[in-house]
Amino acid sequence: MEGTSLRRDWRVLAAVLVMVAIILFPIYWMVVTAHLPTRIVLSRTPPLLPPLSEMTFDAFGRALLRRPFLTWLANTMLVAIAATLLSLVIATLAGYSLSRYRSKAQELSGLALLVSKMLPGSLIVIPFFIMASRAGMIDSRLSLILANTSVGVPFATWMMKGFFDAIPRELDAAAAIDGCSRMQALWHVVLPVARPGLTAAAIYLFIVAWADFVFARTLINSPELWTLTTGLASFVGEHGVDWPGLMAAGSLSLIPVFILFVLLEPYLVSGMAAGAVK
Amino acid sequence: MRILRDDRVFALLLLAPAILCVLGLVGWPIAQIIGFSFVEGAKLNALGGGARPLGFGNFISVLTDPETWDSVVTTAIYVAGATLPAFALGLGAALLLNRSFPLRRALRCLALLPWAAPGVLVSIIFLWLFDPSYGVVNYLLRSFGYHGEDIAWYSNENTALAAAILPTIWKGFPFFALTILGALQTIPADLYEAADIDGANRTQAFFNVTWPGVRGPALLALVLNGLWALREFDIIFATTGGGPSRASETLGIRAYLEAFSYYDLGRAAAIGVLTLAIALALLAVARRPLQKEFF
């Protein structure tokens, strides 16, 4: 008995290691490349375990100083935070409505929200580009914020509906008896309970806006308004890519999302489970 | 009665911003796409100028173009190739993460990381991994005894599509892992005990207890991921741009190129409508599991 369980543990451990290798190798390689001098990086026999004595932060310096990395970061932050806040408000109200009030209209709009999530971004971007250019909003962060909001709201609404479904209606009813208006009940009683859901939805929305490329590439022309993704992509077309510099910029661009994850991972797993699955 | 009416108004008021958002920022664009697809000879730079004849010209031009059907096939390969392996990998990861072992929480965070990385960044990492001269993949191939020429994964017609699918799988499997893990945690442990008492082995336990418990969410995740792969743009565009020789040109890439490289809005819109029709057909096939899971 003891023996089999030990052997089983050993197998789980091996499987975990294989999985870690698959998941992490690309990221590991990005980080390693970022810390090596170009001379070693451009070798046909790259060292799988980097020599510690050769490690350098030069590429990070290049990414930060020679490229407007910090401008890209600031642009992305601004757009992502604004889009997250805007769509979180919209999605929370809509999710609450879908969860608490059932009628044909609710069901139809719920379905419309779901279907709208399935349209290709490269398709939406065409009319979006036309609308933005007619409104004189090409090269404007506002158009980018609105675009990311439209992308995030449908799924976030369903996540929030899932969370509100899990909160007993008696809670709102009790608040109403205590003299709260419906909005007050939502604000003071339901929302505090739904905080894990809000967090999960916020992470999802932030990631959506953070990762956007097609809208940023199409709606923004001026390099000083570029976001991280358009900035990173601009490295690639160049003759003789500065791989360590690019990998350094890539590593840096992943840090904010990673921090968000480590802090909020428990909410995310339960949030996706409640919102996406139920 | 009055309270009921008030409730309905309140409910609609709460929904209104989302409906506005979806109608204005998604519905209206789609209507426009459908409109443009019927405008003969619509060019991007001729927008809004004067009335143009309506007709099926764009559709005829797109549907009789063999390149369109190449793109349909490429899209089908891309969707299937990106979705099914990601599903298998995600299921495995979920089963693994559902067991207890040291550092499980840390591993969960890490397993989510590919999903959170922007598609463009994922593309860049893979461009570097698969670089013909200095890429670690070719280096590993060489050290395992491959002595042919360097493989230029992303600029070789035969490998470009597969090389664009790989990062999509890598980025996509955490979504499966996450949804399936969520479902696994709702399966009561005594079901496994009962299966054990009935003498079920591990395979039987999987098919009789685990799979029924995760089937709904897993199918839903498959459908969603398939639809997401159908609309994927970032990864293909940033790795191969649809090339070489259109080897990785899916419908989404094609629509974008028609609009922003060839400035042929009418054709782009017609391709868009075709993509939409395919997405809706997929949805119709998957309607039952979707309905069961959502309503």
PDB file of C-alpha atoms in Angstrom, chain A:
ATOM      1  CA  MET A   1       0.000   0.000   0.000  1.00  0.00           C
ATOM      2  CA  GLU A   2       2.681   2.398   1.078  1.00  0.00           C
ATOM      3  CA  GLY A   3       4.693   1.433  -1.954  1.00  0.00           C
ATOM      4  CA  THR A   4       1.980   2.112  -4.523  1.00  0.00           C
ATOM      5  CA  SER A   5       1.127   5.488  -3.089  1.00  0.00           C
ATOM      6  CA  LEU A   6       4.769   6.435  -3.139  1.00  0.00           C
ATOM      7  CA  ARG A   7       5.038   5.325  -6.725  1.00  0.00           C
ATOM      8  CA  ARG A   8       1.904   7.264  -7.586  1.00  0.00           C
ATOM      9  CA  ASP A   9       3.290  10.379  -5.933  1.00  0.00           C
ATOM     10  CA  TRP A  10       6.412   9.961  -7.937  1.00  0.00           C
ATOM     11  CA  ARG A  11       4.417   9.805 -11.132  1.00  0.00           C
ATOM     12  CA  VAL A  12       2.425  12.895 -10.232  1.00  0.00           C
ATOM     13  CA  LEU A  13       5.654  14.674  -9.544  1.00  0.00           C
ATOM     14  CA  ALA A  14       7.046  13.648 -12.932  1.00  0.00           C
ATOM     15  CA  ALA A  15       3.881  14.832 -14.664  1.00  0.00           C
ATOM     16  CA  VAL A  16       4.081  18.127 -12.792  1.00  0.00           C
ATOM     17  CA  LEU A  17       7.647  18.585 -13.910  1.00  0.00           C
ATOM     18  CA  VAL A  18       6.790  17.900 -17.551  1.00  0.00           C
ATOM     19  CA  MET A  19       3.952  20.369 -17.344  1.00  0.00           C
ATOM     20  CA  VAL A  20       6.106  23.001 -15.747  1.00  0.00           C
ATOM     21  CA  ALA A  21       8.631  22.505 -18.527  1.00  0.00           C
ATOM     22  CA  ILE A  22       5.996  22.943 -21.250  1.00  0.00           C
ATOM     23  CA  ILE A  23       4.441  25.969 -19.621  1.00  0.00           C
ATOM     24  CA  LEU A  24       7.570  27.662 -18.559  1.00  0.00           C
ATOM     25  CA  PHE A  25      10.140  26.980 -21.198  1.00  0.00           C
ATOM     26  CA  PRO A  26       9.053  29.772 -23.559  1.00  0.00           C
ATOM     27  CA  ILE A  27       8.911  32.242 -20.683  1.00  0.00           C
ATOM     28  CA  TYR A  28      12.162  30.962 -19.226  1.00  0.00           C
ATOM     29  CA  TRP A  29      13.835  31.392 -22.592  1.00  0.00           C
ATOM     30  CA  MET A  30      12.523  34.918 -22.936  1.00  0.00           C
ATOM     31  CA  VAL A  31      13.903  35.879 -19.530  1.00  0.00           C
ATOM     32  CA  VAL A  32      17.251  34.154 -20.135  1.00  0.00           C
ATOM     33  CA  THR A  33      17.673  35.821 -23.529  1.00  0.00           C
ATOM     34  CA  ALA A  34      16.952  39.174 -21.958  1.00  0.00           C
ATOM     35  CA  HIS A  35      19.854  38.710 -19.547  1.00  0.00           C
ATOM     36  CA  LEU A  36      22.525  37.625 -21.999  1.00  0.00           C
ATOM     37  CA  PRO A  37      24.773  39.749 -24.178  1.00  0.00           C
ATOM     38  CA  THR A  38      23.978  39.701 -27.900  1.00  0.00           C
ATOM     39  CA  ARG A  39      27.262  37.894 -28.607  1.00  0.00           C
ATOM     40  CA  ILE A  40      26.050  34.830 -26.713  1.00  0.00           C
ATOM     41  CA  VAL A  41      22.431  35.114 -27.814  1.00  0.00           C
ATOM     42  CA  LEU A  42      23.381  35.070 -31.475  1.00  0.00           C
ATOM     43  CA  SER A  43      25.046  31.708 -31.256  1.00  0.00           C
ATOM     44  CA  ARG A  44      24.110  28.484 -32.923  1.00  0.00           C
ATOM     45  CA  THR A  45      24.646  26.661 -29.649  1.00  0.00           C
ATOM     46  CA  PRO A  46      22.762  28.792 -27.133  1.00  0.00           C
ATOM     47  CA  PRO A  47      23.473  27.752 -23.526  1.00  0.00           C
ATOM     48  CA  LEU A  48      20.367  26.152 -22.042  1.00  0.00           C
ATOM     49  CA  LEU A  49      21.635  27.052 -18.606  1.00  0.00           C
ATOM     50  CA  PRO A  50      23.042  30.541 -18.901  1.00  0.00           C
ATOM     51  CA  PRO A  51      26.549  31.159 -17.528  1.00  0.00           C
ATOM     52  CA  LEU A  52      25.988  33.361 -14.488  1.00  0.00           C
ATOM     53  CA  SER A  53      29.166  35.330 -15.104  1.00  0.00           C
ATOM     54  CA  GLU A  54      27.807  36.525 -18.448  1.00  0.00           C
ATOM     55  CA  MET A  55      24.443  37.702 -17.124  1.00  0.00           C
ATOM     56  CA  THR A  56      23.828  41.374 -17.722  1.00  0.00           C
ATOM     57  CA  PHE A  57      21.038  43.893 -17.477  1.00  0.00           C
ATOM     58  CA  ASP A  58      22.186  45.836 -20.546  1.00  0.00           C
ATOM     59  CA  ALA A  59      19.191  44.752 -22.614  1.00  0.00           C
ATOM     60  CA  PHE A  60      16.823  46.144 -19.989  1.00  0.00           C
ATOM     61  CA  GLY A  61      18.676  49.419 -20.123  1.00  0.00           C
ATOM     62  CA  ARG A  62      18.369  49.497 -23.898  1.00  0.00           C
ATOM     63  CA  ALA A  63      14.678  48.662 -23.773  1.00  0.00           C
ATOM     64  CA  LEU A  64      14.018  51.382 -21.228  1.00  0.00           C
ATOM     65  CA  LEU A  65      16.253  54.112 -22.583  1.00  0.00           C
ATOM     66  CA  ARG A  66      16.584  53.713 -26.312  1.00  0.00           C
ATOM     67  CA  ARG A  67      12.984  52.753 -26.837  1.00  0.00           C
ATOM     68  CA  PRO A  68      10.021  54.697 -25.522  1.00  0.00           C
ATOM     69  CA  PHE A  69       9.127  51.658 -23.446  1.00  0.00           C
ATOM     70  CA  LEU A  70       7.879  53.707 -20.506  1.00  0.00           C
ATOM     71  CA  THR A  71       5.639  55.745 -22.814  1.00  0.00           C
ATOM     72  CA  TRP A  72       4.152  52.550 -24.223  1.00  0.00           C
ATOM     73  CA  LEU A  73       3.678  51.237 -20.709  1.00  0.00           C
ATOM     74  CA  ALA A  74       1.956  54.448 -19.596  1.00  0.00           C
ATOM     75  CA  ASN A  75      -0.314  54.429 -22.665  1.00  0.00           C
ATOM     76  CA  THR A  76      -1.262  50.801 -22.087  1.00  0.00           C
ATOM     77  CA  MET A  77      -1.883  51.388 -18.385  1.00  0.00           C
ATOM     78  CA  LEU A  78      -4.078  54.385 -19.084  1.00  0.00           C
ATOM     79  CA  VAL A  79      -6.144  52.637 -21.743  1.00  0.00           C
ATOM     80  CA  ALA A  80      -6.397  49.357 -19.819  1.00  0.00           C
ATOM     81  CA  ILE A  81      -7.391  50.952 -16.503  1.00  0.00           C
ATOM     82  CA  ALA A  82      -9.943  53.276 -18.091  1.00  0.00           C
ATOM     83  CA  ALA A  83     -11.465  50.477 -20.166  1.00  0.00           C
ATOM     84  CA  THR A  84     -11.527  48.164 -17.126  1.00  0.00           C
ATOM     85  CA  LEU A  85     -13.321  50.692 -14.918  1.00  0.00           C
ATOM     86  CA  LEU A  86     -15.819  51.638 -17.598  1.00  0.00           C
ATOM     87  CA  SER A  87     -16.673  48.091 -18.582  1.00  0.00           C
ATOM     88  CA  LEU A  88     -16.717  46.872 -14.980  1.00  0.00           C
ATOM     89  CA  VAL A  89     -19.476  49.349 -14.144  1.00  0.00           C
ATOM     90  CA  ILE A  90     -21.456  48.441 -17.247  1.00  0.00           C
ATOM     91  CA  ALA A  91     -20.988  44.703 -16.806  1.00  0.00           C
ATOM     92  CA  THR A  92     -21.854  44.760 -13.097  1.00  0.00           C
ATOM     93  CA  LEU A  93     -25.141  46.564 -13.643  1.00  0.00           C
ATOM     94  CA  ALA A  94     -26.017  44.324 -16.575  1.00  0.00           C
ATOM     95  CA  GLY A  95     -25.000  41.142 -14.773  1.00  0.00           C
ATOM     96  CA  TYR A  96     -27.126  42.107 -11.773  1.00  0.00           C
ATOM     97  CA  SER A  97     -30.065  42.800 -14.037  1.00  0.00           C
ATOM     98  CA  LEU A  98     -29.679  39.482 -15.864  1.00  0.00           C
ATOM     99  CA  SER A  99     -29.385  37.623 -12.587  1.00  0.00           C
ATOM    100  CA  ARG A 100     -32.303  39.195 -10.709  1.00  0.00           C
ATOM    101  CA  TYR A 101     -34.919  39.904 -13.311  1.00  0.00           C
ATOM    102  CA  ARG A 102     -36.009  37.320 -15.789  1.00  0.00           C
ATOM    103  CA  SER A 103     -38.032  38.205 -18.813  1.00  0.00           C
ATOM    104  CA  LYS A 104     -37.881  37.602 -22.531  1.00  0.00           C
ATOM    105  CA  ALA A 105     -36.062  40.905 -22.976  1.00  0.00           C
ATOM    106  CA  GLN A 106     -33.413  39.871 -20.458  1.00  0.00           C
ATOM    107  CA  GLU A 107     -32.883  36.514 -22.082  1.00  0.00           C
ATOM    108  CA  LEU A 108     -32.627  38.010 -25.539  1.00  0.00           C
ATOM    109  CA  SER A 109     -30.116  40.616 -24.524  1.00  0.00           C
ATOM    110  CA  GLY A 110     -28.180  37.988 -22.603  1.00  0.00           C
ATOM    111  CA  LEU A 111     -27.941  35.913 -25.750  1.00  0.00           C
ATOM    112  CA  ALA A 112     -26.990  38.969 -27.817  1.00  0.00           C
ATOM    113  CA  LEU A 113     -24.199  39.710 -25.356  1.00  0.00           C
ATOM    114  CA  LEU A 114     -22.929  36.181 -25.715  1.00  0.00           C
ATOM    115  CA  VAL A 115     -23.053  36.116 -29.495  1.00  0.00           C
ATOM    116  CA  SER A 116     -21.384  39.487 -29.826  1.00  0.00           C
ATOM    117  CA  LYS A 117     -18.346  37.999 -28.079  1.00  0.00           C
ATOM    118  CA  MET A 118     -17.854  35.658 -30.960  1.00  0.00           C
ATOM    119  CA  LEU A 119     -17.245  38.076 -33.774  1.00  0.00           C
ATOM    120  CA  PRO A 120     -13.722  38.339 -35.128  1.00  0.00           C
ATOM    121  CA  GLY A 121     -11.816  41.383 -33.955  1.00  0.00           C
ATOM    122  CA  SER A 122     -10.305  41.917 -37.368  1.00  0.00           C
ATOM    123  CA  LEU A 123     -13.885  42.230 -38.601  1.00  0.00           C
ATOM    124  CA  ILE A 124     -15.153  44.630 -35.964  1.00  0.00           C
ATOM    125  CA  VAL A 125     -12.109  46.771 -36.439  1.00  0.00           C
ATOM    126  CA  ILE A 126     -13.074  47.724 -40.000  1.00  0.00           C
ATOM    127  CA  PRO A 127     -16.341  49.540 -39.211  1.00  0.00           C
ATOM    128  CA  PHE A 128     -14.779  50.710 -35.970  1.00  0.00           C
ATOM    129  CA  PHE A 129     -12.012  52.331 -37.941  1.00  0.00           C
ATOM    130  CA  ILE A 130     -14.566  53.972 -40.224  1.00  0.00           C
ATOM    131  CA  MET A 131     -16.666  55.237 -37.314  1.00  0.00           C
ATOM    132  CA  ALA A 132     -13.585  56.551 -35.560  1.00  0.00           C
ATOM    133  CA  SER A 133     -12.304  58.309 -38.656  1.00  0.00           C
ATOM    134  CA  ARG A 134     -15.692  59.909 -39.300  1.00  0.00           C
ATOM    135  CA  ALA A 135     -15.814  61.084 -35.710  1.00  0.00           C
ATOM    136  CA  GLY A 136     -12.273  62.388 -36.017  1.00  0.00           C
ATOM    137  CA  MET A 137     -11.154  59.940 -33.329  1.00  0.00           C
ATOM    138  CA  ILE A 138      -8.349  58.180 -35.136  1.00  0.00           C
ATOM    139  CA  ASP A 139      -5.216  58.498 -33.061  1.00  0.00           C
ATOM    140  CA  SER A 140      -7.236  59.053 -29.923  1.00  0.00           C
ATOM    141  CA  ARG A 141      -6.939  57.059 -26.754  1.00  0.00           C
ATOM    142  CA  LEU A 142     -10.670  57.473 -26.216  1.00  0.00           C
ATOM    143  CA  SER A 143     -11.479  55.400 -29.299  1.00  0.00           C
ATOM    144  CA  LEU A 144      -9.139  52.702 -28.022  1.00  0.00           C
ATOM    145  CA  ILE A 145     -10.775  52.747 -24.583  1.00  0.00           C
ATOM    146  CA  LEU A 146     -14.226  52.413 -26.126  1.00  0.00           C
ATOM    147  CA  ALA A 147     -13.080  49.605 -28.401  1.00  0.00           C
ATOM    148  CA  ASN A 148     -11.641  47.639 -25.499  1.00  0.00           C
ATOM    149  CA  THR A 149     -14.773  48.271 -23.468  1.00  0.00           C
ATOM    150  CA  SER A 150     -16.921  46.815 -26.212  1.00  0.00           C
ATOM    151  CA  VAL A 151     -14.717  43.739 -26.354  1.00  0.00           C
ATOM    152  CA  GLY A 152     -14.740  43.144 -22.602  1.00  0.00           C
ATOM    153  CA  VAL A 153     -18.322  43.858 -21.580  1.00  0.00           C
ATOM    154  CA  PRO A 154     -20.116  40.769 -22.956  1.00  0.00           C
ATOM    155  CA  PHE A 155     -18.059  38.106 -21.205  1.00  0.00           C
ATOM    156  CA  ALA A 156     -17.654  40.165 -18.025  1.00  0.00           C
ATOM    157  CA  THR A 157     -21.427  40.531 -17.878  1.00  0.00           C
ATOM    158  CA  TRP A 158     -21.796  36.771 -17.901  1.00  0.00           C
ATOM    159  CA  MET A 159     -19.153  36.396 -15.217  1.00  0.00           C
ATOM    160  CA  MET A 160     -20.978  38.897 -13.023  1.00  0.00           C
ATOM    161  CA  LYS A 161     -24.324  37.206 -13.658  1.00  0.00           C
ATOM    162  CA  GLY A 162     -22.781  33.960 -12.444  1.00  0.00           C
ATOM    163  CA  PHE A 163     -21.625  35.623  -9.244  1.00  0.00           C
ATOM    164  CA  PHE A 164     -24.891  37.369  -8.548  1.00  0.00           C
ATOM    165  CA  ASP A 165     -26.744  34.086  -9.136  1.00  0.00           C
ATOM    166  CA  ALA A 166     -24.746  32.640  -6.263  1.00  0.00           C
ATOM    167  CA  ILE A 167     -25.827  35.420  -3.895  1.00  0.00           C
ATOM    168  CA  PRO A 168     -29.246  34.715  -2.354  1.00  0.00           C
ATOM    169  CA  ARG A 169     -31.995  37.081  -3.435  1.00  0.00           C
ATOM    170  CA  GLU A 170     -33.190  37.223   0.178  1.00  0.00           C
ATOM    171  CA  LEU A 171     -30.219  39.498   0.817  1.00  0.00           C
ATOM    172  CA  ASP A 172     -31.525  42.222  -1.507  1.00  0.00           C
ATOM    173  CA  ALA A 173     -35.050  41.664  -0.227  1.00  0.00           C
ATOM    174  CA  ALA A 174     -33.947  42.111   3.384  1.00  0.00           C
ATOM    175  CA  ALA A 175     -32.154  45.300   2.459  1.00  0.00           C
ATOM    176  CA  ALA A 176     -35.302  46.570   0.759  1.00  0.00           C
ATOM    177  CA  ILE A 177     -37.342  45.845   3.890  1.00  0.00           C
ATOM    178  CA  ASP A 178     -34.778  47.804   5.882  1.00  0.00           C
ATOM    179  CA  GLY A 179     -35.584  50.763   3.672  1.00  0.00           C
ATOM    180  CA  CYS A 180     -32.844  50.668   1.091  1.00  0.00           C
ATOM    181  CA  SER A 181     -33.690  51.681  -2.439  1.00  0.00           C
ATOM    182  CA  ARG A 182     -32.814  49.090  -5.058  1.00  0.00           C
ATOM    183  CA  MET A 183     -29.663  50.913  -6.000  1.00  0.00           C
ATOM    184  CA  GLN A 184     -28.696  51.251  -2.342  1.00  0.00           C
ATOM    185  CA  ALA A 185     -29.303  47.546  -1.826  1.00  0.00           C
ATOM    186  CA  LEU A 186     -27.049  46.760  -4.741  1.00  0.00           C
ATOM    187  CA  TRP A 187     -24.344  49.168  -3.616  1.00  0.00           C
ATOM    188  CA  HIS A 188     -24.320  48.580   0.155  1.00  0.00           C
ATOM    189  CA  VAL A 189     -25.407  44.965   0.463  1.00  0.00           C
ATOM    190  CA  VAL A 190     -24.891  42.951  -2.708  1.00  0.00           C
ATOM    191  CA  LEU A 191     -21.699  44.427  -4.106  1.00  0.00           C
ATOM    192  CA  PRO A 192     -19.613  43.877  -0.956  1.00  0.00           C
ATOM    193  CA  VAL A 193     -20.596  40.195  -1.047  1.00  0.00           C
ATOM    194  CA  ALA A 194     -19.800  40.020  -4.762  1.00  0.00           C
ATOM    195  CA  ARG A 195     -16.308  41.399  -4.304  1.00  0.00           C
ATOM    196  CA  PRO A 196     -14.538  38.218  -5.446  1.00  0.00           C
ATOM    197  CA  GLY A 197     -16.628  38.349  -8.602  1.00  0.00           C
ATOM    198  CA  LEU A 198     -15.788  41.984  -9.196  1.00  0.00           C
ATOM    199  CA  THR A 199     -12.135  41.158  -8.769  1.00  0.00           C
ATOM    200  CA  ALA A 200     -12.251  38.269 -11.205  1.00  0.00           C
ATOM    201  CA  ALA A 201     -14.127  40.308 -13.780  1.00  0.00           C
ATOM    202  CA  ALA A 202     -11.707  43.187 -13.342  1.00  0.00           C
ATOM    203  CA  ILE A 203      -8.719  40.915 -13.960  1.00  0.00           C
ATOM    204  CA  TYR A 204     -10.363  39.516 -17.055  1.00  0.00           C
ATOM    205  CA  LEU A 205     -11.168  42.996 -18.372  1.00  0.00           C
ATOM    206  CA  PHE A 206      -7.719  44.311 -17.599  1.00  0.00           C
ATOM    207  CA  ILE A 207      -6.065  41.435 -19.430  1.00  0.00           C
ATOM    208  CA  VAL A 208      -8.311  41.890 -22.457  1.00  0.00           C
ATOM    209  CA  ALA A 209      -7.379  45.561 -22.753  1.00  0.00           C
ATOM    210  CA  TRP A 210      -3.733  44.915 -21.875  1.00  0.00           C
ATOM    211  CA  ALA A 211      -3.407  42.321 -24.641  1.00  0.00           C
ATOM    212  CA  ASP A 212      -5.230  44.195 -27.382  1.00  0.00           C
ATOM    213  CA  PHE A 213      -3.305  44.509 -30.595  1.00  0.00           C
ATOM    214  CA  VAL A 214      -5.694  44.760 -33.513  1.00  0.00           C
ATOM    215  CA  PHE A 215      -7.456  47.900 -32.292  1.00  0.00           C
ATOM    216  CA  ALA A 216      -4.274  49.581 -31.113  1.00  0.00           C
ATOM    217  CA  ARG A 217      -2.599  48.877 -34.421  1.00  0.00           C
ATOM    218  CA  THR A 218      -5.496  50.132 -36.503  1.00  0.00           C
ATOM    219  CA  LEU A 219      -6.814  53.071 -34.520  1.00  0.00           C
ATOM    220  CA  ILE A 220      -3.494  54.583 -33.444  1.00  0.00           C
ATOM    221  CA  ASN A 221      -0.908  55.993 -35.841  1.00  0.00           C
ATOM    222  CA  SER A 222       1.344  58.259 -33.797  1.00  0.00           C
ATOM    223  CA  PRO A 223       4.246  56.387 -32.220  1.00  0.00           C
ATOM    224  CA  GLU A 224       3.923  58.453 -29.042  1.00  0.00           C
ATOM    225  CA  LEU A 225       0.457  56.955 -28.527  1.00  0.00           C
ATOM    226  CA  TRP A 226       1.494  53.352 -29.186  1.00  0.00           C
ATOM    227  CA  THR A 227       0.692  50.730 -26.610  1.00  0.00           C
ATOM    228  CA  LEU A 228       2.997  47.919 -25.492  1.00  0.00           C
ATOM    229  CA  THR A 229       1.748  45.436 -28.061  1.00  0.00           C
ATOM    230  CA  THR A 230       2.151  47.763 -31.029  1.00  0.00           C
ATOM    231  CA  GLY A 231       5.510  48.857 -29.659  1.00  0.00           C
ATOM    232  CA  LEU A 232       6.729  45.283 -29.250  1.00  0.00           C
ATOM    233  CA  ALA A 233       5.490  44.319 -32.699  1.00  0.00           C
ATOM    234  CA  SER A 234       7.411  47.247 -34.169  1.00  0.00           C
ATOM    235  CA  PHE A 235      10.697  45.587 -33.158  1.00  0.00           C
ATOM    236  CA  VAL A 236      10.055  42.588 -35.346  1.00  0.00           C
ATOM    237  CA  GLY A 237       9.966  44.075 -38.813  1.00  0.00           C
ATOM    238  CA  GLU A 238      13.388  45.580 -38.298  1.00  0.00           C
ATOM    239  CA  HIS A 239      16.521  44.463 -39.998  1.00  0.00           C
ATOM    240  CA  GLY A 240      18.590  42.625 -37.402  1.00  0.00           C
ATOM    241  CA  VAL A 241      16.216  42.361 -34.463  1.00  0.00           C
ATOM    242  CA  ASP A 242      17.728  43.239 -31.077  1.00  0.00           C
ATOM    243  CA  TRP A 243      16.537  39.992 -29.497  1.00  0.00           C
ATOM    244  CA  PRO A 244      17.854  40.598 -25.973  1.00  0.00           C
ATOM    245  CA  GLY A 245      16.329  44.086 -25.993  1.00  0.00           C
ATOM    246  CA  LEU A 246      13.032  42.764 -27.327  1.00  0.00           C
ATOM    247  CA  MET A 247      12.954  39.951 -24.783  1.00  0.00           C
ATOM    248  CA  ALA A 248      13.754  42.420 -22.000  1.00  0.00           C
ATOM    249  CA  ALA A 249      10.844  44.613 -23.088  1.00  0.00           C
ATOM    250  CA  GLY A 250       8.653  41.516 -23.293  1.00  0.00           C
ATOM    251  CA  SER A 251       9.629  40.377 -19.798  1.00  0.00           C
ATOM    252  CA  LEU A 252       8.948  43.808 -18.374  1.00  0.00           C
ATOM    253  CA  SER A 253       5.575  43.971 -20.071  1.00  0.00           C
ATOM    254  CA  LEU A 254       4.537  40.722 -18.400  1.00  0.00           C
ATOM    255  CA  ILE A 255       5.386  41.862 -14.868  1.00  0.00           C
ATOM    256  CA  PRO A 256       2.232  43.902 -14.143  1.00  0.00           C
ATOM    257  CA  VAL A 257      -0.018  41.063 -15.255  1.00  0.00           C
ATOM    258  CA  PHE A 258       2.005  38.563 -13.275  1.00  0.00           C
ATOM    259  CA  ILE A 259       1.745  40.627 -10.099  1.00  0.00           C
ATOM    260  CA  LEU A 260      -1.989  40.905 -10.623  1.00  0.00           C
ATOM    261  CA  PHE A 261      -2.178  37.129 -10.940  1.00  0.00           C
ATOM    262  CA  VAL A 262      -0.159  36.271  -7.903  1.00  0.00           C
ATOM    263  CA  LEU A 263      -2.222  38.629  -5.778  1.00  0.00           C
ATOM    264  CA  LEU A 264      -5.589  37.644  -7.116  1.00  0.00           C
ATOM    265  CA  GLU A 265      -5.264  34.053  -8.312  1.00  0.00           C
ATOM    266  CA  PRO A 266      -7.767  32.543  -5.835  1.00  0.00           C
ATOM    267  CA  TYR A 267     -10.492  34.892  -7.033  1.00  0.00           C
ATOM    268  CA  LEU A 268      -9.691  34.158 -10.631  1.00  0.00           C
ATOM    269  CA  VAL A 269     -10.070  30.394 -10.425  1.00  0.00           C
ATOM    270  CA  SER A 270     -13.359  30.596  -8.558  1.00  0.00           C
ATOM    271  CA  GLY A 271     -14.447  33.506 -10.736  1.00  0.00           C
ATOM    272  CA  MET A 272     -13.883  31.756 -14.006  1.00  0.00           C
ATOM    273  CA  ALA A 273     -15.571  28.710 -12.586  1.00  0.00           C
ATOM    274  CA  ALA A 274     -18.630  30.683 -11.526  1.00  0.00           C
ATOM    275  CA  GLY A 275     -18.880  32.982 -14.498  1.00  0.00           C
ATOM    276  CA  ALA A 276     -17.625  31.004 -17.416  1.00  0.00           C
ATOM    277  CA  VAL A 277     -18.806  27.593 -16.505  1.00  0.00           C
ATOM    278  CA  LYS A 278     -22.121  28.028 -14.800  1.00  0.00           C
TER     279      LYS A 278
END
